[in-house]
């Protein structure tokens, strides 16, 4: 098991912390001494998760706050609340996501749900929180991607999948975009001299409700990807404790590097201890990464703060 280094005195935000890898990340960060804001869409679920963690770790410092990454106004309200507190933010864990709803759904702002929730929402949150991140001594941003990013394509002429919606390809695009965000943020930090470490991870095939929750949205038939995952029971899979370790490594390991990507090192890259993962070739072009960042700024209306830019 990966041992999270001492996080005493650290302030962290974990999105999607009511279940799965987000809940496990929040638990282990708090157990290591961090004060953790559990950023969740449904407060009641967040409070239940907090209570479960406190039952195991009574001294954990946990707070539940609401954020809906599919609503840019909610992202702004959440970020403003963190910044207004005046405490430098040491760690942002962009974990929350939605996977392969069978029909095309949209966010509160009209974006395709997966692109909006998995990429544009975390992008807006990260950029809005940059002032308080850069105020910390050694800030980090760790973003959850997926092995499906390897067959993702960034369709600049149809980012919202309006022409033809295919659930699995829309998901893969959003997860590739997360890797591109990670690498462009790392490039920005290097060029501008920020002491900020931007990293990414994927959980392999970890048993969480991600695969089933998205499949139940919209009332349509399950996506091919969701049905395939259900059918492939013979594939190696792992529990959430092991599956969260790449994300925790990306978020806390002294050995993690700028733009680094981490995942399971066992069979087919689906299970096992954390290793450095091979990123998709499409995430490695700085010009394309910068183009996607600029497009995200245009779509969200969120740009680098003046003092950071």
PDB file of N, CA and C in Angstrom, residues 215-283:
ATOM      1  N   UNK A 215     -24.200   5.347 -16.659  1.00  0.00           N
ATOM      2  CA  UNK A 215     -25.054   4.531 -17.531  1.00  0.00           C
ATOM      3  C   UNK A 215     -26.526   4.688 -17.220  1.00  0.00           C
ATOM      4  N   UNK A 216     -26.845   5.146 -16.016  1.00  0.00           N
ATOM      5  CA  UNK A 216     -28.248   5.272 -15.625  1.00  0.00           C
ATOM      6  C   UNK A 216     -28.838   6.638 -15.969  1.00  0.00           C
ATOM      7  N   UNK A 217     -28.014   7.560 -16.460  1.00  0.00           N
ATOM      8  CA  UNK A 217     -28.494   8.901 -16.749  1.00  0.00           C
ATOM      9  C   UNK A 217     -29.226   8.954 -18.079  1.00  0.00           C
ATOM     10  N   UNK A 218     -30.264   9.754 -18.151  1.00  0.00           N
ATOM     11  CA  UNK A 218     -30.917  10.032 -19.417  1.00  0.00           C
ATOM     12  C   UNK A 218     -31.982   9.049 -19.838  1.00  0.00           C
ATOM     13  N   UNK A 219     -32.066   7.904 -19.169  1.00  0.00           N
ATOM     14  CA  UNK A 219     -33.136   6.969 -19.458  1.00  0.00           C
ATOM     15  C   UNK A 219     -32.971   6.162 -20.728  1.00  0.00           C
ATOM     16  N   UNK A 220     -31.825   6.263 -21.388  1.00  0.00           N
ATOM     17  CA  UNK A 220     -31.616   5.489 -22.602  1.00  0.00           C
ATOM     18  C   UNK A 220     -30.962   4.159 -22.320  1.00  0.00           C
ATOM     19  N   UNK A 221     -30.630   3.427 -23.382  1.00  0.00           N
ATOM     20  CA  UNK A 221     -29.925   2.168 -23.211  1.00  0.00           C
ATOM     21  C   UNK A 221     -28.498   2.436 -22.766  1.00  0.00           C
ATOM     22  N   UNK A 222     -27.907   1.462 -22.088  1.00  0.00           N
ATOM     23  CA  UNK A 222     -26.532   1.628 -21.646  1.00  0.00           C
ATOM     24  C   UNK A 222     -25.596   1.802 -22.833  1.00  0.00           C
ATOM     25  N   UNK A 223     -24.537   2.578 -22.613  1.00  0.00           N
ATOM     26  CA  UNK A 223     -23.556   2.778 -23.669  1.00  0.00           C
ATOM     27  C   UNK A 223     -22.810   1.476 -23.943  1.00  0.00           C
ATOM     28  N   UNK A 224     -22.155   1.398 -25.090  1.00  0.00           N
ATOM     29  CA  UNK A 224     -21.380   0.205 -25.414  1.00  0.00           C
ATOM     30  C   UNK A 224     -20.263  -0.007 -24.404  1.00  0.00           C
ATOM     31  N   UNK A 225     -19.613   1.090 -23.989  1.00  0.00           N
ATOM     32  CA  UNK A 225     -18.513   0.969 -23.039  1.00  0.00           C
ATOM     33  C   UNK A 225     -19.005   0.414 -21.708  1.00  0.00           C
ATOM     34  N   UNK A 226     -20.127   0.937 -21.218  1.00  0.00           N
ATOM     35  CA  UNK A 226     -20.671   0.443 -19.949  1.00  0.00           C
ATOM     36  C   UNK A 226     -21.058  -1.023 -20.063  1.00  0.00           C
ATOM     37  N   UNK A 227     -21.710  -1.393 -21.159  1.00  0.00           N
ATOM     38  CA  UNK A 227     -22.108  -2.789 -21.351  1.00  0.00           C
ATOM     39  C   UNK A 227     -20.895  -3.701 -21.470  1.00  0.00           C
ATOM     40  N   UNK A 228     -19.845  -3.195 -22.149  1.00  0.00           N
ATOM     41  CA  UNK A 228     -18.634  -3.991 -22.310  1.00  0.00           C
ATOM     42  C   UNK A 228     -17.968  -4.240 -20.965  1.00  0.00           C
ATOM     43  N   UNK A 229     -17.870  -3.188 -20.134  1.00  0.00           N
ATOM     44  CA  UNK A 229     -17.249  -3.351 -18.829  1.00  0.00           C
ATOM     45  C   UNK A 229     -18.020  -4.346 -17.967  1.00  0.00           C
ATOM     46  N   UNK A 230     -19.342  -4.333 -18.089  1.00  0.00           N
ATOM     47  CA  UNK A 230     -20.152  -5.269 -17.319  1.00  0.00           C
ATOM     48  C   UNK A 230     -19.946  -6.704 -17.803  1.00  0.00           C
ATOM     49  N   UNK A 231     -19.728  -6.837 -19.108  1.00  0.00           N
ATOM     50  CA  UNK A 231     -19.581  -8.174 -19.682  1.00  0.00           C
ATOM     51  C   UNK A 231     -18.199  -8.765 -19.432  1.00  0.00           C
ATOM     52  N   UNK A 232     -17.206  -7.906 -19.306  1.00  0.00           N
ATOM     53  CA  UNK A 232     -15.828  -8.387 -19.188  1.00  0.00           C
ATOM     54  C   UNK A 232     -15.464  -8.661 -17.738  1.00  0.00           C
ATOM     55  N   UNK A 233     -16.208  -9.540 -17.111  1.00  0.00           N
ATOM     56  CA  UNK A 233     -15.952  -9.872 -15.718  1.00  0.00           C
ATOM     57  C   UNK A 233     -14.605 -10.558 -15.534  1.00  0.00           C
ATOM     58  N   UNK A 234     -14.056 -11.121 -16.627  1.00  0.00           N
ATOM     59  CA  UNK A 234     -12.802 -11.854 -16.514  1.00  0.00           C
ATOM     60  C   UNK A 234     -11.596 -10.911 -16.444  1.00  0.00           C
ATOM     61  N   UNK A 235     -11.781  -9.630 -16.748  1.00  0.00           N
ATOM     62  CA  UNK A 235     -10.667  -8.694 -16.668  1.00  0.00           C
ATOM     63  C   UNK A 235     -10.253  -8.479 -15.224  1.00  0.00           C
ATOM     64  N   UNK A 236      -8.961  -8.314 -14.980  1.00  0.00           N
ATOM     65  CA  UNK A 236      -8.529  -8.034 -13.615  1.00  0.00           C
ATOM     66  C   UNK A 236      -9.069  -6.686 -13.148  1.00  0.00           C
ATOM     67  N   UNK A 237      -9.548  -6.646 -11.917  1.00  0.00           N
ATOM     68  CA  UNK A 237     -10.040  -5.398 -11.349  1.00  0.00           C
ATOM     69  C   UNK A 237      -9.552  -5.316  -9.910  1.00  0.00           C
ATOM     70  N   UNK A 238      -9.716  -4.155  -9.328  1.00  0.00           N
ATOM     71  CA  UNK A 238      -9.203  -3.958  -7.974  1.00  0.00           C
ATOM     72  C   UNK A 238     -10.161  -3.095  -7.172  1.00  0.00           C
ATOM     73  N   UNK A 239     -10.016  -3.159  -5.863  1.00  0.00           N
ATOM     74  CA  UNK A 239     -10.825  -2.355  -4.976  1.00  0.00           C
ATOM     75  C   UNK A 239     -10.374  -0.908  -4.963  1.00  0.00           C
ATOM     76  N   UNK A 240     -11.193  -0.079  -4.323  1.00  0.00           N
ATOM     77  CA  UNK A 240     -10.946   1.354  -4.364  1.00  0.00           C
ATOM     78  C   UNK A 240      -9.686   1.742  -3.597  1.00  0.00           C
ATOM     79  N   UNK A 241      -9.308   0.969  -2.580  1.00  0.00           N
ATOM     80  CA  UNK A 241      -8.103   1.307  -1.828  1.00  0.00           C
ATOM     81  C   UNK A 241      -6.879   1.289  -2.734  1.00  0.00           C
ATOM     82  N   UNK A 242      -6.738   0.223  -3.525  1.00  0.00           N
ATOM     83  CA  UNK A 242      -5.620   0.133  -4.459  1.00  0.00           C
ATOM     84  C   UNK A 242      -5.809   1.093  -5.626  1.00  0.00           C
ATOM     85  N   UNK A 243      -7.048   1.210  -6.099  1.00  0.00           N
ATOM     86  CA  UNK A 243      -7.299   2.020  -7.287  1.00  0.00           C
ATOM     87  C   UNK A 243      -7.073   3.509  -7.089  1.00  0.00           C
ATOM     88  N   UNK A 244      -7.112   3.965  -5.844  1.00  0.00           N
ATOM     89  CA  UNK A 244      -6.901   5.388  -5.568  1.00  0.00           C
ATOM     90  C   UNK A 244      -5.423   5.725  -5.457  1.00  0.00           C
ATOM     91  N   UNK A 245      -4.577   4.724  -5.345  1.00  0.00           N
ATOM     92  CA  UNK A 245      -3.169   4.995  -5.069  1.00  0.00           C
ATOM     93  C   UNK A 245      -2.454   5.801  -6.155  1.00  0.00           C
ATOM     94  N   UNK A 246      -2.722   5.572  -7.457  1.00  0.00           N
ATOM     95  CA  UNK A 246      -2.062   6.445  -8.431  1.00  0.00           C
ATOM     96  C   UNK A 246      -2.401   7.922  -8.234  1.00  0.00           C
ATOM     97  N   UNK A 247      -3.664   8.206  -7.896  1.00  0.00           N
ATOM     98  CA  UNK A 247      -4.071   9.590  -7.669  1.00  0.00           C
ATOM     99  C   UNK A 247      -3.379  10.150  -6.431  1.00  0.00           C
ATOM    100  N   UNK A 248      -3.308   9.364  -5.364  1.00  0.00           N
ATOM    101  CA  UNK A 248      -2.626   9.813  -4.155  1.00  0.00           C
ATOM    102  C   UNK A 248      -1.140  10.012  -4.415  1.00  0.00           C
ATOM    103  N   UNK A 249      -0.551   9.138  -5.207  1.00  0.00           N
ATOM    104  CA  UNK A 249       0.860   9.289  -5.570  1.00  0.00           C
ATOM    105  C   UNK A 249       1.066  10.592  -6.339  1.00  0.00           C
ATOM    106  N   UNK A 250       0.214  10.827  -7.334  1.00  0.00           N
ATOM    107  CA  UNK A 250       0.320  12.062  -8.117  1.00  0.00           C
ATOM    108  C   UNK A 250       0.147  13.288  -7.240  1.00  0.00           C
ATOM    109  N   UNK A 251      -0.695  13.179  -6.214  1.00  0.00           N
ATOM    110  CA  UNK A 251      -1.017  14.320  -5.365  1.00  0.00           C
ATOM    111  C   UNK A 251       0.006  14.581  -4.275  1.00  0.00           C
ATOM    112  N   UNK A 252       0.727  13.542  -3.853  1.00  0.00           N
ATOM    113  CA  UNK A 252       1.538  13.707  -2.645  1.00  0.00           C
ATOM    114  C   UNK A 252       2.971  13.198  -2.727  1.00  0.00           C
ATOM    115  N   UNK A 253       3.296  12.355  -3.671  1.00  0.00           N
ATOM    116  CA  UNK A 253       4.627  11.744  -3.653  1.00  0.00           C
ATOM    117  C   UNK A 253       5.727  12.766  -3.948  1.00  0.00           C
ATOM    118  N   UNK A 254       6.803  12.753  -3.159  1.00  0.00           N
ATOM    119  CA  UNK A 254       7.945  13.617  -3.472  1.00  0.00           C
ATOM    120  C   UNK A 254       8.602  13.258  -4.805  1.00  0.00           C
ATOM    121  N   UNK A 255       8.351  12.038  -5.291  1.00  0.00           N
ATOM    122  CA  UNK A 255       8.971  11.592  -6.537  1.00  0.00           C
ATOM    123  C   UNK A 255       8.161  11.960  -7.778  1.00  0.00           C
ATOM    124  N   UNK A 256       6.939  12.440  -7.606  1.00  0.00           N
ATOM    125  CA  UNK A 256       6.117  12.829  -8.759  1.00  0.00           C
ATOM    126  C   UNK A 256       6.735  14.040  -9.448  1.00  0.00           C
ATOM    127  N   UNK A 257       6.642  14.073 -10.778  1.00  0.00           N
ATOM    128  CA  UNK A 257       7.290  15.137 -11.545  1.00  0.00           C
ATOM    129  C   UNK A 257       6.250  15.965 -12.294  1.00  0.00           C
ATOM    130  N   UNK A 258       6.637  17.141 -12.712  1.00  0.00           N
ATOM    131  CA  UNK A 258       5.742  18.035 -13.443  1.00  0.00           C
ATOM    132  C   UNK A 258       5.239  17.365 -14.714  1.00  0.00           C
ATOM    133  N   UNK A 259       3.927  17.363 -14.878  1.00  0.00           N
ATOM    134  CA  UNK A 259       3.327  16.727 -16.042  1.00  0.00           C
ATOM    135  C   UNK A 259       3.312  15.214 -15.964  1.00  0.00           C
ATOM    136  N   UNK A 260       3.729  14.650 -14.831  1.00  0.00           N
ATOM    137  CA  UNK A 260       3.784  13.205 -14.694  1.00  0.00           C
ATOM    138  C   UNK A 260       2.415  12.561 -14.712  1.00  0.00           C
ATOM    139  N   UNK A 261       2.394  11.313 -15.165  1.00  0.00           N
ATOM    140  CA  UNK A 261       1.144  10.555 -15.315  1.00  0.00           C
ATOM    141  C   UNK A 261       1.364   9.191 -14.675  1.00  0.00           C
ATOM    142  N   UNK A 262       0.462   8.781 -13.780  1.00  0.00           N
ATOM    143  CA  UNK A 262       0.688   7.596 -12.962  1.00  0.00           C
ATOM    144  C   UNK A 262      -0.531   6.688 -12.988  1.00  0.00           C
ATOM    145  N   UNK A 263      -0.281   5.383 -12.964  1.00  0.00           N
ATOM    146  CA  UNK A 263      -1.364   4.413 -13.001  1.00  0.00           C
ATOM    147  C   UNK A 263      -0.890   3.066 -12.506  1.00  0.00           C
ATOM    148  N   UNK A 264      -1.784   2.070 -12.488  1.00  0.00           N
ATOM    149  CA  UNK A 264      -1.410   0.732 -12.025  1.00  0.00           C
ATOM    150  C   UNK A 264      -0.389   0.089 -12.957  1.00  0.00           C
ATOM    151  N   UNK A 265       0.523  -0.683 -12.363  1.00  0.00           N
ATOM    152  CA  UNK A 265       1.581  -1.297 -13.165  1.00  0.00           C
ATOM    153  C   UNK A 265       1.416  -2.783 -13.366  1.00  0.00           C
ATOM    154  N   UNK A 266       0.269  -3.341 -12.971  1.00  0.00           N
ATOM    155  CA  UNK A 266       0.048  -4.774 -13.114  1.00  0.00           C
ATOM    156  C   UNK A 266      -0.559  -5.150 -14.448  1.00  0.00           C
ATOM    157  N   UNK A 267      -1.333  -6.225 -14.470  1.00  0.00           N
ATOM    158  CA  UNK A 267      -1.833  -6.804 -15.719  1.00  0.00           C
ATOM    159  C   UNK A 267      -2.619  -5.796 -16.547  1.00  0.00           C
ATOM    160  N   UNK A 268      -2.193  -5.610 -17.793  1.00  0.00           N
ATOM    161  CA  UNK A 268      -2.843  -4.737 -18.773  1.00  0.00           C
ATOM    162  C   UNK A 268      -2.944  -3.283 -18.291  1.00  0.00           C
ATOM    163  N   UNK A 269      -2.195  -2.918 -17.260  1.00  0.00           N
ATOM    164  CA  UNK A 269      -2.297  -1.569 -16.711  1.00  0.00           C
ATOM    165  C   UNK A 269      -3.617  -1.311 -16.008  1.00  0.00           C
ATOM    166  N   UNK A 270      -4.283  -2.388 -15.572  1.00  0.00           N
ATOM    167  CA  UNK A 270      -5.597  -2.265 -14.950  1.00  0.00           C
ATOM    168  C   UNK A 270      -5.546  -2.382 -13.432  1.00  0.00           C
ATOM    169  N   UNK A 271      -4.550  -3.067 -12.914  1.00  0.00           N
ATOM    170  CA  UNK A 271      -4.445  -3.309 -11.477  1.00  0.00           C
ATOM    171  C   UNK A 271      -2.988  -3.208 -11.062  1.00  0.00           C
ATOM    172  N   UNK A 272      -2.769  -3.179  -9.750  1.00  0.00           N
ATOM    173  CA  UNK A 272      -1.414  -3.294  -9.248  1.00  0.00           C
ATOM    174  C   UNK A 272      -0.842  -2.015  -8.691  1.00  0.00           C
ATOM    175  N   UNK A 273       0.385  -2.083  -8.205  1.00  0.00           N
ATOM    176  CA  UNK A 273       1.027  -0.919  -7.598  1.00  0.00           C
ATOM    177  C   UNK A 273       1.283   0.174  -8.620  1.00  0.00           C
ATOM    178  N   UNK A 274       1.432   1.376  -8.130  1.00  0.00           N
ATOM    179  CA  UNK A 274       1.563   2.557  -8.990  1.00  0.00           C
ATOM    180  C   UNK A 274       2.912   2.602  -9.698  1.00  0.00           C
ATOM    181  N   UNK A 275       2.857   2.909 -10.979  1.00  0.00           N
ATOM    182  CA  UNK A 275       4.062   3.141 -11.786  1.00  0.00           C
ATOM    183  C   UNK A 275       3.822   4.382 -12.644  1.00  0.00           C
ATOM    184  N   UNK A 276       4.872   4.848 -13.285  1.00  0.00           N
ATOM    185  CA  UNK A 276       4.716   5.914 -14.263  1.00  0.00           C
ATOM    186  C   UNK A 276       4.009   5.357 -15.491  1.00  0.00           C
ATOM    187  N   UNK A 277       2.919   5.979 -15.884  1.00  0.00           N
ATOM    188  CA  UNK A 277       2.117   5.502 -17.011  1.00  0.00           C
ATOM    189  C   UNK A 277       2.539   6.207 -18.297  1.00  0.00           C
ATOM    190  N   UNK A 278       2.312   5.537 -19.403  1.00  0.00           N
ATOM    191  CA  UNK A 278       2.611   6.127 -20.707  1.00  0.00           C
ATOM    192  C   UNK A 278       1.425   6.969 -21.165  1.00  0.00           C
ATOM    193  N   UNK A 279       1.609   8.275 -21.331  1.00  0.00           N
ATOM    194  CA  UNK A 279       0.490   9.112 -21.783  1.00  0.00           C
ATOM    195  C   UNK A 279       0.211   8.909 -23.266  1.00  0.00           C
ATOM    196  N   UNK A 280      -1.006   9.158 -23.702  1.00  0.00           N
ATOM    197  CA  UNK A 280      -1.311   9.071 -25.128  1.00  0.00           C
ATOM    198  C   UNK A 280      -0.483  10.078 -25.919  1.00  0.00           C
ATOM    199  N   UNK A 281      -0.118   9.679 -27.119  1.00  0.00           N
ATOM    200  CA  UNK A 281       0.665  10.572 -27.968  1.00  0.00           C
ATOM    201  C   UNK A 281      -0.058  11.893 -28.202  1.00  0.00           C
ATOM    202  N   UNK A 282      -1.379  11.849 -28.255  1.00  0.00           N
ATOM    203  CA  UNK A 282      -2.144  13.068 -28.547  1.00  0.00           C
ATOM    204  C   UNK A 282      -2.121  14.070 -27.392  1.00  0.00           C
ATOM    205  N   UNK A 283      -1.602  13.671 -26.238  1.00  0.00           N
ATOM    206  CA  UNK A 283      -1.500  14.613 -25.122  1.00  0.00           C
ATOM    207  C   UNK A 283      -0.138  15.294 -25.063  1.00  0.00           C
TER     208      UNK A 283
END
